[in-house]
Structure formats: structure tokens, C-alpha cells
PDB file of C-alpha atoms in Angstrom:
ATOM      1  CA  MET A 216       0.061   0.206  -0.095  1.00 35.00           C
ATOM      2  CA  SER A 217       1.166   3.465  -0.817  1.00 39.00           C
ATOM      3  CA  PRO A 218       2.203   5.838   1.913  1.00 46.00           C
ATOM      4  CA  ALA A 219      -0.970   8.513   3.091  1.00 48.00           C
ATOM      5  CA  ASN A 220       0.619  11.548   3.546  1.00 67.00           C
ATOM      6  CA  GLY A 221       4.243  10.050   3.506  1.00 88.00           C
ATOM      7  CA  ARG A 222       4.134  10.114   7.415  1.00 96.00           C
ATOM      8  CA  ARG A 223       6.702   7.811   8.444  1.00 97.00           C
ATOM      9  CA  VAL A 224       8.479   7.144  11.873  1.00 98.00           C
ATOM     10  CA  VAL A 225      12.504   5.592  12.125  1.00 98.00           C
ATOM     11  CA  VAL A 226      13.086   3.365  14.961  1.00 98.00           C
ATOM     12  CA  VAL A 227      16.558   2.566  15.454  1.00 98.00           C
ATOM     13  CA  ARG A 228      18.458   0.337  17.777  1.00 98.00           C
ATOM     14  CA  HIS A 229      22.059   1.788  19.027  1.00 98.00           C
ATOM     15  CA  GLY A 230      25.150   1.077  17.396  1.00 98.00           C
ATOM     16  CA  GLU A 231      27.197  -1.383  19.100  1.00 98.00           C
ATOM     17  CA  THR A 232      28.819  -1.798  23.079  1.00 98.00           C
ATOM     18  CA  ASP A 233      31.291  -4.141  24.378  1.00 98.00           C
ATOM     19  CA  HIS A 234      28.530  -5.466  26.075  1.00 98.00           C
ATOM     20  CA  ASN A 235      26.891  -6.631  22.437  1.00 98.00           C
ATOM     21  CA  ALA A 236      30.105  -8.078  21.381  1.00 98.00           C
ATOM     22  CA  GLY A 237      31.023  -9.616  24.538  1.00 98.00           C
ATOM     23  CA  GLY A 238      27.356 -11.137  25.296  1.00 97.00           C
ATOM     24  CA  VAL A 239      26.822  -9.666  27.931  1.00 98.00           C
ATOM     25  CA  TRP A 240      23.205  -8.633  29.790  1.00 98.00           C
ATOM     26  CA  GLN A 241      22.839  -4.648  29.321  1.00 98.00           C
ATOM     27  CA  GLY A 242      19.392  -3.640  30.682  1.00 98.00           C
ATOM     28  CA  GLN A 243      19.438  -0.759  31.356  1.00 98.00           C
ATOM     29  CA  LEU A 244      23.148   0.027  32.309  1.00 98.00           C
ATOM     30  CA  ASP A 245      24.596   2.771  31.115  1.00 97.00           C
ATOM     31  CA  THR A 246      27.015   1.038  28.936  1.00 97.00           C
ATOM     32  CA  PRO A 247      29.067   3.276  26.100  1.00 98.00           C
ATOM     33  CA  LEU A 248      29.552   2.784  22.382  1.00 98.00           C
ATOM     34  CA  SER A 249      32.238   0.792  20.983  1.00 98.00           C
ATOM     35  CA  GLU A 250      34.739   1.711  19.108  1.00 98.00           C
ATOM     36  CA  ARG A 251      32.940   0.160  16.062  1.00 98.00           C
ATOM     37  CA  GLY A 252      29.353   1.226  17.062  1.00 98.00           C
ATOM     38  CA  ILE A 253      30.363   4.503  16.466  1.00 98.00           C
ATOM     39  CA  GLU A 254      31.237   3.708  13.034  1.00 98.00           C
ATOM     40  CA  GLN A 255      27.582   2.162  12.957  1.00 98.00           C
ATOM     41  CA  ALA A 256      26.143   5.330  14.024  1.00 98.00           C
ATOM     42  CA  ARG A 257      28.159   7.648  11.792  1.00 98.00           C
ATOM     43  CA  ALA A 258      27.104   5.054   8.887  1.00 98.00           C
ATOM     44  CA  ALA A 259      23.409   5.374  10.160  1.00 98.00           C
ATOM     45  CA  GLY A 260      23.419   8.761  10.627  1.00 98.00           C
ATOM     46  CA  ALA A 261      24.517   8.977   6.784  1.00 98.00           C
ATOM     47  CA  ALA A 262      21.514   6.812   5.414  1.00 98.00           C
ATOM     48  CA  LEU A 263      19.014   8.340   7.697  1.00 98.00           C
ATOM     49  CA  ALA A 264      19.521  11.585   6.515  1.00 97.00           C
ATOM     50  CA  ALA A 265      18.299  10.591   3.208  1.00 96.00           C
ATOM     51  CA  TYR A 266      14.785  10.431   4.792  1.00 96.00           C
ATOM     52  CA  ARG A 267      14.707  14.004   6.024  1.00 97.00           C
ATOM     53  CA  PRO A 268      13.923  13.599   9.706  1.00 98.00           C
ATOM     54  CA  THR A 269      12.669  16.433  10.872  1.00 97.00           C
ATOM     55  CA  ARG A 270      13.022  15.356  14.765  1.00 98.00           C
ATOM     56  CA  VAL A 271      15.707  12.326  16.525  1.00 98.00           C
ATOM     57  CA  VAL A 272      14.040  11.256  19.677  1.00 98.00           C
ATOM     58  CA  ALA A 273      16.154   9.255  21.548  1.00 98.00           C
ATOM     59  CA  SER A 274      16.541   6.607  24.812  1.00 98.00           C
ATOM     60  CA  ASP A 275      18.548   8.836  27.505  1.00 98.00           C
ATOM     61  CA  LEU A 276      20.593   6.002  27.868  1.00 98.00           C
ATOM     62  CA  ASP A 277      24.333   6.795  26.350  1.00 98.00           C
ATOM     63  CA  ARG A 278      24.275   4.475  23.999  1.00 98.00           C
ATOM     64  CA  ALA A 279      21.197   5.285  22.409  1.00 98.00           C
ATOM     65  CA  THR A 280      21.919   8.890  23.240  1.00 98.00           C
ATOM     66  CA  VAL A 281      25.571   9.090  21.039  1.00 98.00           C
ATOM     67  CA  THR A 282      23.981   6.901  18.381  1.00 98.00           C
ATOM     68  CA  ALA A 283      21.177   9.912  18.113  1.00 98.00           C
ATOM     69  CA  ARG A 284      23.603  12.540  18.180  1.00 98.00           C
ATOM     70  CA  HIS A 285      25.425  11.092  15.573  1.00 98.00           C
ATOM     71  CA  ILE A 286      21.938  10.892  13.387  1.00 98.00           C
ATOM     72  CA  ALA A 287      20.790  14.360  14.484  1.00 98.00           C
ATOM     73  CA  GLU A 288      24.057  15.715  13.823  1.00 98.00           C
ATOM     74  CA  ALA A 289      24.230  14.191  10.229  1.00 98.00           C
ATOM     75  CA  ALA A 290      20.773  16.034   9.674  1.00 97.00           C
ATOM     76  CA  GLY A 291      21.332  19.134  11.235  1.00 98.00           C
ATOM     77  CA  LEU A 292      18.978  18.675  13.948  1.00 98.00           C
ATOM     78  CA  GLU A 293      19.335  18.266  18.044  1.00 98.00           C
ATOM     79  CA  VAL A 294      18.265  15.522  20.016  1.00 98.00           C
ATOM     80  CA  ALA A 295      15.003  14.989  22.483  1.00 98.00           C
ATOM     81  CA  LEU A 296      15.962  12.541  25.220  1.00 98.00           C
ATOM     82  CA  ASP A 297      12.573  10.257  26.182  1.00 98.00           C
ATOM     83  CA  PRO A 298      13.342   7.803  28.868  1.00 98.00           C
ATOM     84  CA  ARG A 299      10.122   5.885  27.920  1.00 98.00           C
ATOM     85  CA  TRP A 300      12.159   4.532  25.439  1.00 99.00           C
ATOM     86  CA  ARG A 301      15.139   2.747  27.703  1.00 98.00           C
ATOM     87  CA  GLU A 302      15.633  -0.727  27.337  1.00 98.00           C
ATOM     88  CA  ILE A 303      13.775  -3.825  29.190  1.00 98.00           C
ATOM     89  CA  HIS A 304      15.275  -3.799  32.878  1.00 98.00           C
ATOM     90  CA  VAL A 305      16.231  -7.448  33.211  1.00 98.00           C
ATOM     91  CA  GLY A 306      17.040  -7.151  36.560  1.00 98.00           C
ATOM     92  CA  GLN A 307      19.462  -9.680  38.329  1.00 98.00           C
ATOM     93  CA  TRP A 308      20.886 -10.498  35.056  1.00 98.00           C
ATOM     94  CA  GLN A 309      22.178  -7.252  34.258  1.00 98.00           C
ATOM     95  CA  GLY A 310      25.970  -7.136  33.441  1.00 98.00           C
ATOM     96  CA  MET A 311      25.996 -11.280  33.714  1.00 98.00           C
ATOM     97  CA  HIS A 312      27.326 -12.848  30.723  1.00 98.00           C
ATOM     98  CA  THR A 313      24.729 -15.107  28.801  1.00 98.00           C
ATOM     99  CA  THR A 314      27.162 -18.215  29.652  1.00 98.00           C
ATOM    100  CA  GLN A 315      26.630 -17.947  33.587  1.00 98.00           C
ATOM    101  CA  VAL A 316      22.993 -16.425  32.827  1.00 98.00           C
ATOM    102  CA  ARG A 317      21.811 -19.983  30.568  1.00 97.00           C
ATOM    103  CA  ALA A 318      24.178 -22.166  33.729  1.00 98.00           C
ATOM    104  CA  GLU A 319      22.400 -20.261  36.601  1.00 98.00           C
ATOM    105  CA  TYR A 320      18.794 -19.404  35.557  1.00 98.00           C
ATOM    106  CA  ALA A 321      17.849 -21.877  33.301  1.00 97.00           C
ATOM    107  CA  GLU A 322      14.436 -22.892  34.362  1.00 97.00           C
ATOM    108  CA  LEU A 323      13.278 -19.107  34.075  1.00 97.00           C
ATOM    109  CA  LEU A 324      15.069 -19.157  30.404  1.00 96.00           C
ATOM    110  CA  GLU A 325      12.494 -21.715  29.711  1.00 96.00           C
ATOM    111  CA  GLN A 326       9.892 -19.839  31.287  1.00 96.00           C
ATOM    112  CA  MET A 327      10.396 -17.210  29.216  1.00 94.00           C
ATOM    113  CA  ASP A 328      10.061 -19.383  25.549  1.00 90.00           C
ATOM    114  CA  LEU A 329       6.229 -19.954  26.955  1.00 92.00           C
ATOM    115  CA  GLU A 330       5.131 -16.438  28.929  1.00 93.00           C
ATOM    116  CA  ASP A 331       5.726 -13.176  29.163  1.00 95.00           C
ATOM    117  CA  VAL A 332       7.732 -13.277  32.888  1.00 96.00           C
ATOM    118  CA  ARG A 333      10.180 -10.986  34.295  1.00 97.00           C
ATOM    119  CA  ARG A 334      13.646 -10.495  33.058  1.00 98.00           C
ATOM    120  CA  GLY A 335      16.225 -11.847  35.350  1.00 98.00           C
ATOM    121  CA  VAL A 336      13.566 -12.535  38.491  1.00 97.00           C
ATOM    122  CA  ASP A 337      13.182  -9.054  39.511  1.00 97.00           C
ATOM    123  CA  GLY A 338      13.322  -7.017  36.158  1.00 98.00           C
ATOM    124  CA  GLU A 339      10.433  -5.688  33.626  1.00 98.00           C
ATOM    125  CA  THR A 340       8.055  -7.869  31.929  1.00 98.00           C
ATOM    126  CA  LEU A 341       7.568  -7.398  27.585  1.00 98.00           C
ATOM    127  CA  ALA A 342       4.451  -6.208  28.210  1.00 97.00           C
ATOM    128  CA  GLU A 343       5.634  -3.339  30.704  1.00 98.00           C
ATOM    129  CA  VAL A 344       8.069  -2.447  28.398  1.00 98.00           C
ATOM    130  CA  GLY A 345       5.105  -2.258  25.202  1.00 98.00           C
ATOM    131  CA  ASP A 346       3.206  -0.241  27.276  1.00 98.00           C
ATOM    132  CA  ARG A 347       5.745   2.606  28.206  1.00 98.00           C
ATOM    133  CA  ALA A 348       7.952   2.506  24.725  1.00 98.00           C
ATOM    134  CA  GLY A 349       4.202   2.462  22.823  1.00 98.00           C
ATOM    135  CA  SER A 350       3.213   5.095  24.651  1.00 98.00           C
ATOM    136  CA  ALA A 351       6.392   7.478  23.544  1.00 98.00           C
ATOM    137  CA  LEU A 352       5.793   5.702  19.889  1.00 98.00           C
ATOM    138  CA  ARG A 353       2.010   6.592  20.080  1.00 98.00           C
ATOM    139  CA  GLU A 354       2.861  10.009  20.991  1.00 98.00           C
ATOM    140  CA  VAL A 355       5.350  10.468  17.884  1.00 98.00           C
ATOM    141  CA  LEU A 356       3.028   9.025  15.624  1.00 98.00           C
ATOM    142  CA  ASP A 357       0.117  11.406  16.940  1.00 97.00           C
ATOM    143  CA  GLY A 358       2.092  14.001  16.390  1.00 97.00           C
ATOM    144  CA  LEU A 359       3.182  13.978  12.871  1.00 97.00           C
ATOM    145  CA  GLY A 360       2.396  16.773  10.052  1.00 95.00           C
ATOM    146  CA  GLU A 361       1.873  15.730   6.833  1.00 94.00           C
ATOM    147  CA  GLY A 362       5.018  14.461   4.959  1.00 94.00           C
ATOM    148  CA  GLU A 363       6.906  14.404   8.347  1.00 97.00           C
ATOM    149  CA  CYS A 364       9.314  11.891   8.884  1.00 98.00           C
ATOM    150  CA  VAL A 365      10.524  11.605  12.740  1.00 98.00           C
ATOM    151  CA  VAL A 366      13.893   9.149  13.819  1.00 98.00           C
ATOM    152  CA  VAL A 367      13.435   7.784  17.262  1.00 99.00           C
ATOM    153  CA  VAL A 368      17.139   5.822  18.875  1.00 99.00           C
ATOM    154  CA  ALA A 369      15.916   2.912  21.089  1.00 98.00           C
ATOM    155  CA  HIS A 370      17.138  -0.453  21.832  1.00 98.00           C
ATOM    156  CA  GLY A 371      16.781  -3.989  20.494  1.00 98.00           C
ATOM    157  CA  VAL A 372      13.743  -4.560  23.247  1.00 98.00           C
ATOM    158  CA  SER A 373      12.027  -1.770  23.868  1.00 98.00           C
ATOM    159  CA  SER A 374      12.021  -0.986  19.762  1.00 98.00           C
ATOM    160  CA  ARG A 375      10.359  -3.931  19.210  1.00 98.00           C
ATOM    161  CA  ALA A 376       8.246  -3.724  22.005  1.00 98.00           C
ATOM    162  CA  ALA A 377       7.108  -0.680  20.953  1.00 98.00           C
ATOM    163  CA  VAL A 378       6.193  -1.110  17.251  1.00 98.00           C
ATOM    164  CA  ALA A 379       4.473  -4.362  17.966  1.00 98.00           C
ATOM    165  CA  GLU A 380       2.031  -2.491  20.410  1.00 98.00           C
ATOM    166  CA  VAL A 381       1.334  -0.009  18.370  1.00 97.00           C
ATOM    167  CA  LEU A 382       0.464  -2.927  15.497  1.00 97.00           C
ATOM    168  CA  GLY A 383      -1.629  -4.764  17.783  1.00 97.00           C
ATOM    169  CA  ILE A 384       1.413  -7.582  17.737  1.00 96.00           C
ATOM    170  CA  ASP A 385       1.266  -9.889  20.629  1.00 96.00           C
ATOM    171  CA  GLN A 386       4.659  -9.562  22.417  1.00 96.00           C
ATOM    172  CA  HIS A 387       5.711 -13.119  22.609  1.00 92.00           C
ATOM    173  CA  VAL A 388       4.642 -13.362  18.855  1.00 94.00           C
ATOM    174  CA  ALA A 389       6.658 -10.905  18.148  1.00 96.00           C
ATOM    175  CA  THR A 390       9.232 -11.946  19.981  1.00 94.00           C
ATOM    176  CA  HIS A 391       9.857 -14.961  17.787  1.00 91.00           C
ATOM    177  CA  ALA A 392       8.754 -13.648  14.487  1.00 94.00           C
ATOM    178  CA  LEU A 393      10.651 -10.272  14.436  1.00 94.00           C
ATOM    179  CA  ALA A 394      13.596 -11.219  16.726  1.00 91.00           C
ATOM    180  CA  THR A 395      15.280  -8.674  17.626  1.00 94.00           C
ATOM    181  CA  LEU A 396      16.702  -5.523  15.781  1.00 98.00           C
ATOM    182  CA  GLY A 397      20.933  -5.637  14.806  1.00 98.00           C
ATOM    183  CA  ASN A 398      22.715  -2.561  15.597  1.00 98.00           C
ATOM    184  CA  CYS A 399      21.737   0.762  14.169  1.00 98.00           C
ATOM    185  CA  HIS A 400      19.530  -1.379  12.222  1.00 98.00           C
ATOM    186  CA  TRP A 401      15.733   0.016  12.140  1.00 98.00           C
ATOM    187  CA  ALA A 402      12.046  -0.277  11.579  1.00 98.00           C
ATOM    188  CA  GLU A 403      10.263   1.959   9.432  1.00 98.00           C
ATOM    189  CA  LEU A 404       6.958   2.640   9.909  1.00 98.00           C
ATOM    190  CA  ALA A 405       4.465   4.688   7.137  1.00 97.00           C
ATOM    191  CA  GLN A 406       1.333   5.583   7.574  1.00 95.00           C
ATOM    192  CA  THR A 407      -1.181   4.099   4.692  1.00 91.00           C
ATOM    193  CA  ARG A 408      -5.113   4.856   4.002  1.00 89.00           C
ATOM    194  CA  THR A 409      -5.951   1.717   6.820  1.00 91.00           C
ATOM    195  CA  GLY A 410      -3.559   3.038   9.153  1.00 93.00           C
ATOM    196  CA  TRP A 411       0.180   2.242  10.298  1.00 96.00           C
ATOM    197  CA  SER A 412       2.254  -0.691   9.071  1.00 96.00           C
ATOM    198  CA  LEU A 413       5.592  -1.973   8.909  1.00 97.00           C
ATOM    199  CA  ALA A 414       7.471  -0.654   5.905  1.00 97.00           C
ATOM    200  CA  ALA A 415      11.024  -2.294   7.062  1.00 97.00           C
ATOM    201  CA  TRP A 416      12.220  -4.359   9.400  1.00 98.00           C
ATOM    202  CA  ASN A 417      15.966  -4.727  10.346  1.00 98.00           C
ATOM    203  CA  ALA A 418      17.043  -2.777   7.421  1.00 98.00           C
ATOM    204  CA  HIS A 419      20.571  -0.973   7.407  1.00 97.00           C
ATOM    205  CA  ALA A 420      23.498   1.001   5.772  1.00 95.00           C
TER     206      ALA A 420
END
């Protein structure tokens, strides 16, 4: 379907961090971009400038904020921060390596495959992330003018959860069907005559 009024939102996952590369659960730990992550952010900025965005919004965690600044700089814009876009809080898993989590929380990981349980015992559920990030995305969508494109820079889970919430996709289904955006990969939402549609998923520079 063709876009209606050219309204678009591009939701980008931040660039790579050392924790991403090393298999460490980050959640809401405020980790910086790696050198590769900075290169990814610059490349994404050059590619996304072609969308001619009018605004750039980002999670207030450093890895998203710095990625957003590179994207905004390429488009001649400033960055507005919104903590609702933060990554899912993974509770006791934050800072733990994936091998340690698998060894110590095997039963909880198995439960996660079947239902929406709290990550890391006392972290967030997907539904909770969908509620907060989805509300932020709806606010962006509702504020779009004709022909306007807004870029949002967030995280793997919060990006997917927000898109799923807005499109009415079950969070558990989205987890398995869409998986996670790669670092500095993005989802594109476009408005059609019948509503919002997913025009691209895991696109990249």
C-alpha cells in the first residue's frame, strides 16, 4: 500500500557496545558505544539523512543518546531525550554474561519461551516495556505533520516492543517472529490509507 501523506517513523537500535560484542546482558546499565558502534552510528546517520527527518528522539541511556547525536548531526538536528525508550530492565541479569545466565537461570529462561515473565527475576516484562515504549511511539505518531519523518533511537527490546504494541502484535509472537534489530538497524513505520504498517524491519546502512 502506498504511504498516506508521507508520514513515517524510523525506529533505530543503538550502535554496538562492548557488552553487545561480549555477550553481556545490559538492560538499563548505562554502557557506552564501542569504536565499532560509533562507526555504525555515523553510517546510519548518513543513510537516514536521506529520509529528511524533522526530529530525532532517543532513549536517555548513553549508547542510544550518542547514536542519536550522530544521526541528528547528519540531518542538522538536535536530539530530544525520552526515558520511556529505555531498554527492558533485566533485573539480576544486568552485567551477567549469557553463559552465566544460562547456567544459573535455566528454568527461568525456559519459562520465558512460554510466557511473559519478569526478566532476571525482578526486572520488567515485555508487556510493561510495550506499555511505556508504545506510549512514547504513539505520542510521536500522533504528533506527525503531513510529510514528516521522525527518527527514534532506542534499544533492541524496547524498539520491538513499541512497534508490536502500536501494530497490535502480541509481544510473545513479535519476539519470535521479528527477533531483535541488529545494532544500528531500524524499523520503518509508514502511514497508509488503512493505518500504520511496517514498511521495513532490520534495514541498515
